[in-house]
Short mmCIF file of C-alpha atoms in Angstrom, two decimals:
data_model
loop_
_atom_site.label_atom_id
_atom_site.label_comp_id
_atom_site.label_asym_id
_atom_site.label_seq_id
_atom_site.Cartn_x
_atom_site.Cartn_y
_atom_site.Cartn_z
CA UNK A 984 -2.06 -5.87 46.38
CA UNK A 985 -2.21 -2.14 47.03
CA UNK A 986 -0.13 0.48 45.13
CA UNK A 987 2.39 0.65 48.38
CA UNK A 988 4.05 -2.70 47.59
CA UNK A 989 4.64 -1.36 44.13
CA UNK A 990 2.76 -3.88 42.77
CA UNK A 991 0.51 -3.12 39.39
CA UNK A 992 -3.10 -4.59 38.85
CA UNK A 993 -3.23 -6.41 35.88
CA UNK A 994 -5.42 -4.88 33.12
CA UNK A 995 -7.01 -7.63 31.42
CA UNK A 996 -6.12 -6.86 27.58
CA UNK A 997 -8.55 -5.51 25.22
CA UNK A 998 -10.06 -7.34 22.41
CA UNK A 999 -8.67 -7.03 19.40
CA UNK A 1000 -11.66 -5.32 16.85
CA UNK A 1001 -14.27 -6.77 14.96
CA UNK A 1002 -15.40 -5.94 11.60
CA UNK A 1003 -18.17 -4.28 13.35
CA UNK A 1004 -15.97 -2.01 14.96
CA UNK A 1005 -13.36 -1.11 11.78
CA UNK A 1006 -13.47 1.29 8.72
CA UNK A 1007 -12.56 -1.12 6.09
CA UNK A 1008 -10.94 0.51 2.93
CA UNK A 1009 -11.04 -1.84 -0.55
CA UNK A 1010 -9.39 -1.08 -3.36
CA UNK A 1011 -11.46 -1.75 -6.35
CA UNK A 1012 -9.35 -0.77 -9.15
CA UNK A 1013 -6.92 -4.07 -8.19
CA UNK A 1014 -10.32 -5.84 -7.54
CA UNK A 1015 -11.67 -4.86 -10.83
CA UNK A 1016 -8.44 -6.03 -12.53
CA UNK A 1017 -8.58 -9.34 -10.87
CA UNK A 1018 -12.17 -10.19 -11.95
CA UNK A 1019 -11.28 -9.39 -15.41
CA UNK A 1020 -8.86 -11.95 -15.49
CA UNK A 1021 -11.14 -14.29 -13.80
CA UNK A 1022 -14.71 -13.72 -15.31
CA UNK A 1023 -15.70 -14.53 -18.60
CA UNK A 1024 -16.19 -11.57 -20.97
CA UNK A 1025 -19.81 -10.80 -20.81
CA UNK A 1026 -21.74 -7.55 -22.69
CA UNK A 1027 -24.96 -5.71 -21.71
CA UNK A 1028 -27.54 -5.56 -24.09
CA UNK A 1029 -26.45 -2.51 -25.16
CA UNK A 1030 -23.29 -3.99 -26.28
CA UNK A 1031 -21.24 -2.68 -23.66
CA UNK A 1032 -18.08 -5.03 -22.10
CA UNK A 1033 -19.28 -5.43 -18.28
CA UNK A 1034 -17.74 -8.91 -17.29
CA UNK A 1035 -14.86 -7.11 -14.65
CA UNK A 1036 -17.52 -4.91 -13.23
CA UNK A 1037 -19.75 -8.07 -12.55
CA UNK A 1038 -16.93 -9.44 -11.23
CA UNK A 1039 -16.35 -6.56 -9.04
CA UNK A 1040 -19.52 -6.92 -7.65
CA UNK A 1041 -19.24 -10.45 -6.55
CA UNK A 1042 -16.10 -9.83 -5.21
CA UNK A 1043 -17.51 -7.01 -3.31
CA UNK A 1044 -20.05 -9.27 -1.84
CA UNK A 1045 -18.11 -11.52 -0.85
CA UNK A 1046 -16.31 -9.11 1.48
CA UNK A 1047 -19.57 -7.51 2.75
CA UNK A 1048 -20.87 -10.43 4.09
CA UNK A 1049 -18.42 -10.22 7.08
CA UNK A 1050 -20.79 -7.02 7.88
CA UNK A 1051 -18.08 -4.42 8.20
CA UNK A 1052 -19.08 -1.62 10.03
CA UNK A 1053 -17.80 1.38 7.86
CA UNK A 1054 -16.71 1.16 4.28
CA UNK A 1055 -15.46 3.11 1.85
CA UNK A 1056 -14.19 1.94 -1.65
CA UNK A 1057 -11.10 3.54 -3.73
CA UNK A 1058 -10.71 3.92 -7.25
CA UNK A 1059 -7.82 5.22 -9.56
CA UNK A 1060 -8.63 8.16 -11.66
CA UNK A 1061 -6.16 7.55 -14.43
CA UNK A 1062 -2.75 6.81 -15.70
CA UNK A 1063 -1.58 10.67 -15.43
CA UNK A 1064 -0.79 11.30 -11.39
CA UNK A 1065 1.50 13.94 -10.20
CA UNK A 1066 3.76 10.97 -10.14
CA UNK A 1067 3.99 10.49 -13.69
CA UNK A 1068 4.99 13.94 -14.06
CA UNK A 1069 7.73 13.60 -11.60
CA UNK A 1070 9.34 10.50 -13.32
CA UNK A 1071 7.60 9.70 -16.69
CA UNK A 1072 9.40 6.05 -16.58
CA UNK A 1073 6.99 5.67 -13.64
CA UNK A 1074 4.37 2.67 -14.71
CA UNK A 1075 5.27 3.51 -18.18
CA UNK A 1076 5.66 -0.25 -18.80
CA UNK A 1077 2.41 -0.97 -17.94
CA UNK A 1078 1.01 -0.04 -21.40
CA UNK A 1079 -2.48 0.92 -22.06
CA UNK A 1080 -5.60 -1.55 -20.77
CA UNK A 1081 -7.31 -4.05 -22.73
CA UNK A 1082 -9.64 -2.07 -25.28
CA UNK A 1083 -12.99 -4.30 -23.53
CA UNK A 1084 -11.37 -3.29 -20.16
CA UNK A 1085 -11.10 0.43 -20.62
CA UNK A 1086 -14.61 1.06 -20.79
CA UNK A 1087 -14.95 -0.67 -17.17
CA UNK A 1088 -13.01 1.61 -15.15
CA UNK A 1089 -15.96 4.46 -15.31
CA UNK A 1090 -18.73 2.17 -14.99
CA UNK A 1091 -16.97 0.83 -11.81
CA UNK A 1092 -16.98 4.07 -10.28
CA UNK A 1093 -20.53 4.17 -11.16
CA UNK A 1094 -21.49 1.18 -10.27
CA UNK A 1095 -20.16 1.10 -6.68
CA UNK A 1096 -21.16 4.89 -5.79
CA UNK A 1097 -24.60 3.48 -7.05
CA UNK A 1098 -24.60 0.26 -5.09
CA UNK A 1099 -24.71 3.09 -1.83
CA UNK A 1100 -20.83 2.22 -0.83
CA UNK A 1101 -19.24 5.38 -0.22
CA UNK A 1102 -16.52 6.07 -3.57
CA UNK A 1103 -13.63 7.77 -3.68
CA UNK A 1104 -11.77 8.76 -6.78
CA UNK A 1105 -9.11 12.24 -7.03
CA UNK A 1106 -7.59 13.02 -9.86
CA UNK A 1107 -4.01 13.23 -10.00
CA UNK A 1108 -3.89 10.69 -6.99
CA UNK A 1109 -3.56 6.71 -6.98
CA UNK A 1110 -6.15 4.44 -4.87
CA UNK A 1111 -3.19 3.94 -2.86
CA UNK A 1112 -3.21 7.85 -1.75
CA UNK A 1113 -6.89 7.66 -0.96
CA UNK A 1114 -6.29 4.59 1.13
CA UNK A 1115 -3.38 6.64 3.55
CA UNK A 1116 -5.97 9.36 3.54
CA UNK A 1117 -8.72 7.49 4.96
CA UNK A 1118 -6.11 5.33 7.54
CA UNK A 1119 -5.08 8.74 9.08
CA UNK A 1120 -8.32 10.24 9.49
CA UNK A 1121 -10.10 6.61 10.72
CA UNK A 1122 -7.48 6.18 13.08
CA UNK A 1123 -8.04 10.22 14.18
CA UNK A 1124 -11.79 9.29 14.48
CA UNK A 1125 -10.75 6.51 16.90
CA UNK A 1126 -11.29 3.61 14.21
CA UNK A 1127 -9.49 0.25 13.68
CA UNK A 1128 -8.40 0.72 9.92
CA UNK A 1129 -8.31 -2.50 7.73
CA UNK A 1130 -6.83 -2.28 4.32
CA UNK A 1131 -8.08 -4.88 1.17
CA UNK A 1132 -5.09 -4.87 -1.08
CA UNK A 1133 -2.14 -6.79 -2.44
CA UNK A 1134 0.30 -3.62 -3.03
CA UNK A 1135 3.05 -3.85 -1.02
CA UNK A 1136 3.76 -0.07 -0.53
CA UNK A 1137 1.08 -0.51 1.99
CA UNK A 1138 3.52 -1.83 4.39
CA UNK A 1139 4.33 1.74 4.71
CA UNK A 1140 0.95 2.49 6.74
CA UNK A 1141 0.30 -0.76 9.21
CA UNK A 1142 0.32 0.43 12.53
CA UNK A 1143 0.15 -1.77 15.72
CA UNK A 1144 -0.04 0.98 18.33
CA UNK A 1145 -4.37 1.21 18.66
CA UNK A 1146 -6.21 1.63 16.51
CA UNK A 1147 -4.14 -0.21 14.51
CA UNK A 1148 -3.67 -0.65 10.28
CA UNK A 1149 -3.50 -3.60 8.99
CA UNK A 1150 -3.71 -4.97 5.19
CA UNK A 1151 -5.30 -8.01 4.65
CA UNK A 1152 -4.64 -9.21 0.70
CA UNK A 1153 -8.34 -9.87 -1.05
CA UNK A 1154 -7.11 -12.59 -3.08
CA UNK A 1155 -5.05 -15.30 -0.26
CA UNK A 1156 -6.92 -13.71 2.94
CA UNK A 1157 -3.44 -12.89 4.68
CA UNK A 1158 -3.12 -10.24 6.94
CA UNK A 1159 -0.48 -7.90 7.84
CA UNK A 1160 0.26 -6.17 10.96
CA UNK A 1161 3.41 -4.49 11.66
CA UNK A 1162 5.44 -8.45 12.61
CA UNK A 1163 3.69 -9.43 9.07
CA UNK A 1164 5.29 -6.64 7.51
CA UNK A 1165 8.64 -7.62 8.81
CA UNK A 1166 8.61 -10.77 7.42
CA UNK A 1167 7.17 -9.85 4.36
CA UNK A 1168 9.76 -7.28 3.56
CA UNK A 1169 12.25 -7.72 6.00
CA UNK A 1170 11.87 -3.95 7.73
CA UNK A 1171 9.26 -2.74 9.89
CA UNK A 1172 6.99 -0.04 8.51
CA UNK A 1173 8.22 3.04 9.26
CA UNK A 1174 11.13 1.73 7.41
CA UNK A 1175 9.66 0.19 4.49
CA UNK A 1176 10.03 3.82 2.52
CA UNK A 1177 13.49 3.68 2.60
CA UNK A 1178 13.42 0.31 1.78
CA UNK A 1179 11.73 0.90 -1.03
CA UNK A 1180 14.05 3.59 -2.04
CA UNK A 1181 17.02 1.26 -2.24
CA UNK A 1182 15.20 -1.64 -4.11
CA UNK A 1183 13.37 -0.15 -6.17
CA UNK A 1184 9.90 -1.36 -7.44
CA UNK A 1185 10.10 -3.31 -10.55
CA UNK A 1186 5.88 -3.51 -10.44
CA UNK A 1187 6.08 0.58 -10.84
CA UNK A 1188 8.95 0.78 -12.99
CA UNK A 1189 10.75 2.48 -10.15
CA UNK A 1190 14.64 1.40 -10.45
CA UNK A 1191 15.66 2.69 -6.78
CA UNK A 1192 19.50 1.96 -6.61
CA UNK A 1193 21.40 -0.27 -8.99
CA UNK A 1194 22.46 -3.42 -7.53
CA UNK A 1195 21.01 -3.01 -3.92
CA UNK A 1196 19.07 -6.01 -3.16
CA UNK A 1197 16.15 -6.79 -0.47
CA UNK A 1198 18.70 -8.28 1.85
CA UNK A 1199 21.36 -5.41 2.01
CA UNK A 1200 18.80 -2.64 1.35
CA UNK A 1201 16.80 -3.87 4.71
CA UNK A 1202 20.60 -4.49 6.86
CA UNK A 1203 21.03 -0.62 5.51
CA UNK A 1204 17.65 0.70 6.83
CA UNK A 1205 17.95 -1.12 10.31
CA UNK A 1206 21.84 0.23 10.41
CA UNK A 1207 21.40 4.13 9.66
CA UNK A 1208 17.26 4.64 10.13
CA UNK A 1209 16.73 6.39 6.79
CA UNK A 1210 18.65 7.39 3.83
CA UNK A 1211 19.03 11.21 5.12
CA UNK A 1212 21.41 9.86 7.86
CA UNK A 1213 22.93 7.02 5.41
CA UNK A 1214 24.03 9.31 2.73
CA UNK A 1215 25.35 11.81 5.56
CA UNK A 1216 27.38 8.96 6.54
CA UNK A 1217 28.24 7.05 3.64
CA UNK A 1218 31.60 6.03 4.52
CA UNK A 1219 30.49 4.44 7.35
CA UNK A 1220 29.02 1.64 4.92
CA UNK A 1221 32.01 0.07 4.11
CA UNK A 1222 32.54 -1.08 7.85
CA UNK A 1223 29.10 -2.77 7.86
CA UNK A 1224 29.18 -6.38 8.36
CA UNK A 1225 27.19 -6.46 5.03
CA UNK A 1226 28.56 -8.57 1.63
CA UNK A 1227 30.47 -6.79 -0.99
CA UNK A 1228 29.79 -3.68 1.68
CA UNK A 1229 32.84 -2.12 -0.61
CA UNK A 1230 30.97 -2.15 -3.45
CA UNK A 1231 27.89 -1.19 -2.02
CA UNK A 1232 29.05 2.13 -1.10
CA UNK A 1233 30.09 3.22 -4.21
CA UNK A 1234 27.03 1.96 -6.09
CA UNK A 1235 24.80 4.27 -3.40
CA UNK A 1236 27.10 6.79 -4.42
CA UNK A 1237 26.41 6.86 -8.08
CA UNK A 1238 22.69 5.80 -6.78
CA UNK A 1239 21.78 8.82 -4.72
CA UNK A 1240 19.63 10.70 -6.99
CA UNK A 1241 17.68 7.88 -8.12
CA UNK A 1242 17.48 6.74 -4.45
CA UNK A 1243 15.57 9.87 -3.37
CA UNK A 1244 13.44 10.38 -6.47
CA UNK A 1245 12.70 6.81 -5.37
CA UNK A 1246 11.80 8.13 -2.10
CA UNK A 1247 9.34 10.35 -3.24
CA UNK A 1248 7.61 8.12 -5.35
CA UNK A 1249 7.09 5.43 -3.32
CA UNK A 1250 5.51 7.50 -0.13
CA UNK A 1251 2.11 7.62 0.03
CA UNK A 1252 0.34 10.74 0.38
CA UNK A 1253 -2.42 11.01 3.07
CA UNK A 1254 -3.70 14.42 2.83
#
């Protein structure tokens, strides 16, 4: 068909990437955490505790044999993040790590940066940071990013548009693009911060609004967009076809300053 008949030629579509192709980005603080839950406490001869970073490693190889093509690992640098500071309730429930664990965290950083795999730690920052760092300057490189973690404030970075995010969880093998995200948390993406906002995080100690469930925070976020244009139009809530929308209103009311402090907290920070 030629262009005259305004007919298109169809574009066969591409394929989507292969590991070969994508800067994968692990996190091994949750990894590390996992395998010392699952792995036997072992010492080095020194007396040292080393079972979770033995786990680590097999973990680690276990991913590697898929033969990524770029890799870089992510650790946490400590409990104390600028995040702390802004809200000390923030993980503050979390208590301190198991005294044969603590020891672990440095020799983790060690032992990956050793093992050659390019390892990331900032102080002040969570892995989570690190990993919306490296998504926004893969994707500016031109690379499919894949993300190895169970957090869900991830949702906050998957991007279909190419080269696409996605978060596949280390421990069940699921992955999430931006339709996974939806039914995970019931908003797309660039939603999920607001989201967040309104529910709260009960894994960070984050209380987000009192009383605002998943269901009616996610009916809020596809009805206003974000909670700048919600709370500059809060009367308009009560006329949502939402339950108890009465209610609701005057609980985001009284929520509004923990709603944005939850705001804060929950966005990532990739620069």
């Amino acid at each position: 068909m030629t262009e005259a008949t305004g007919s298109r030629r169809h574009e066969p579509e591409a394929s989507p990437p292969t590991a070969a192709d994508e800067l994968w980005v692990i996190d091994a603080t949750a990894l590390l955490f996992r395998a010392y839950y699952g792995m036997p406490a072992r010492q080095s001869p020194g007396g040292v505790p080393v079972g979770a970073v033995l786990g680590l490693g097999h973990l680690l190889r276990g991913l590697l044999r898929r033969r990524p093509g770029r890799v870089a690992i992510v650790h946490d640098a400590g409990k104390t993040t600028f995040r702390t500071r802004l809200d000390p309730r923030y993980k503050a429930d979390r208590g301190e790590p198991p005294p044969d664990l603590a020891p672990q965290f440095d020799l983790a950083r060690a032992f990956t940066a050793v093992a050659g795999l390019l390892t990331f730690s900032v102080p002040d920052y969570e892995a989570d940071d690190l990993m919306a760092t490296l998504a926004r300057r893969g994707r500016a490189e031109g690379l499919a990013v894949r993300l190895f973690s169970g957090d869900k404030d991830l949702c906050q970075l998957v991007r279909d548009d190419p080269p696409a995010v996605v978060i596949e969880d280390p421990r069940s093998g699921d992955v999430s693009d931006e339709a996974g995200v939806v039914r995970r948390i019931g908003v797309a993406p660039a939603r999920a911060v607001d989201f967040f906002a309104l529910t709260g995080d009960s894994t960070d100690n984050i209380p987000g609004v009192f009383g605002v469930g998943p269901k009616a925070a996610a009916s809020l976020v596809q009805a206003f967009g974000d909670l700048d244009a919600m709370y500059a139009d809060l009367g308009r809530v009560e006329a949502l076809p939402i339950r108890g929308a009465r209610s609701l209103a005057a609980r985001l009311a009284v929520g509004r300053g923990e709603a944005f402090l939850a705001r804060t907290l929950v966005r990532l920070h990739d620069d």
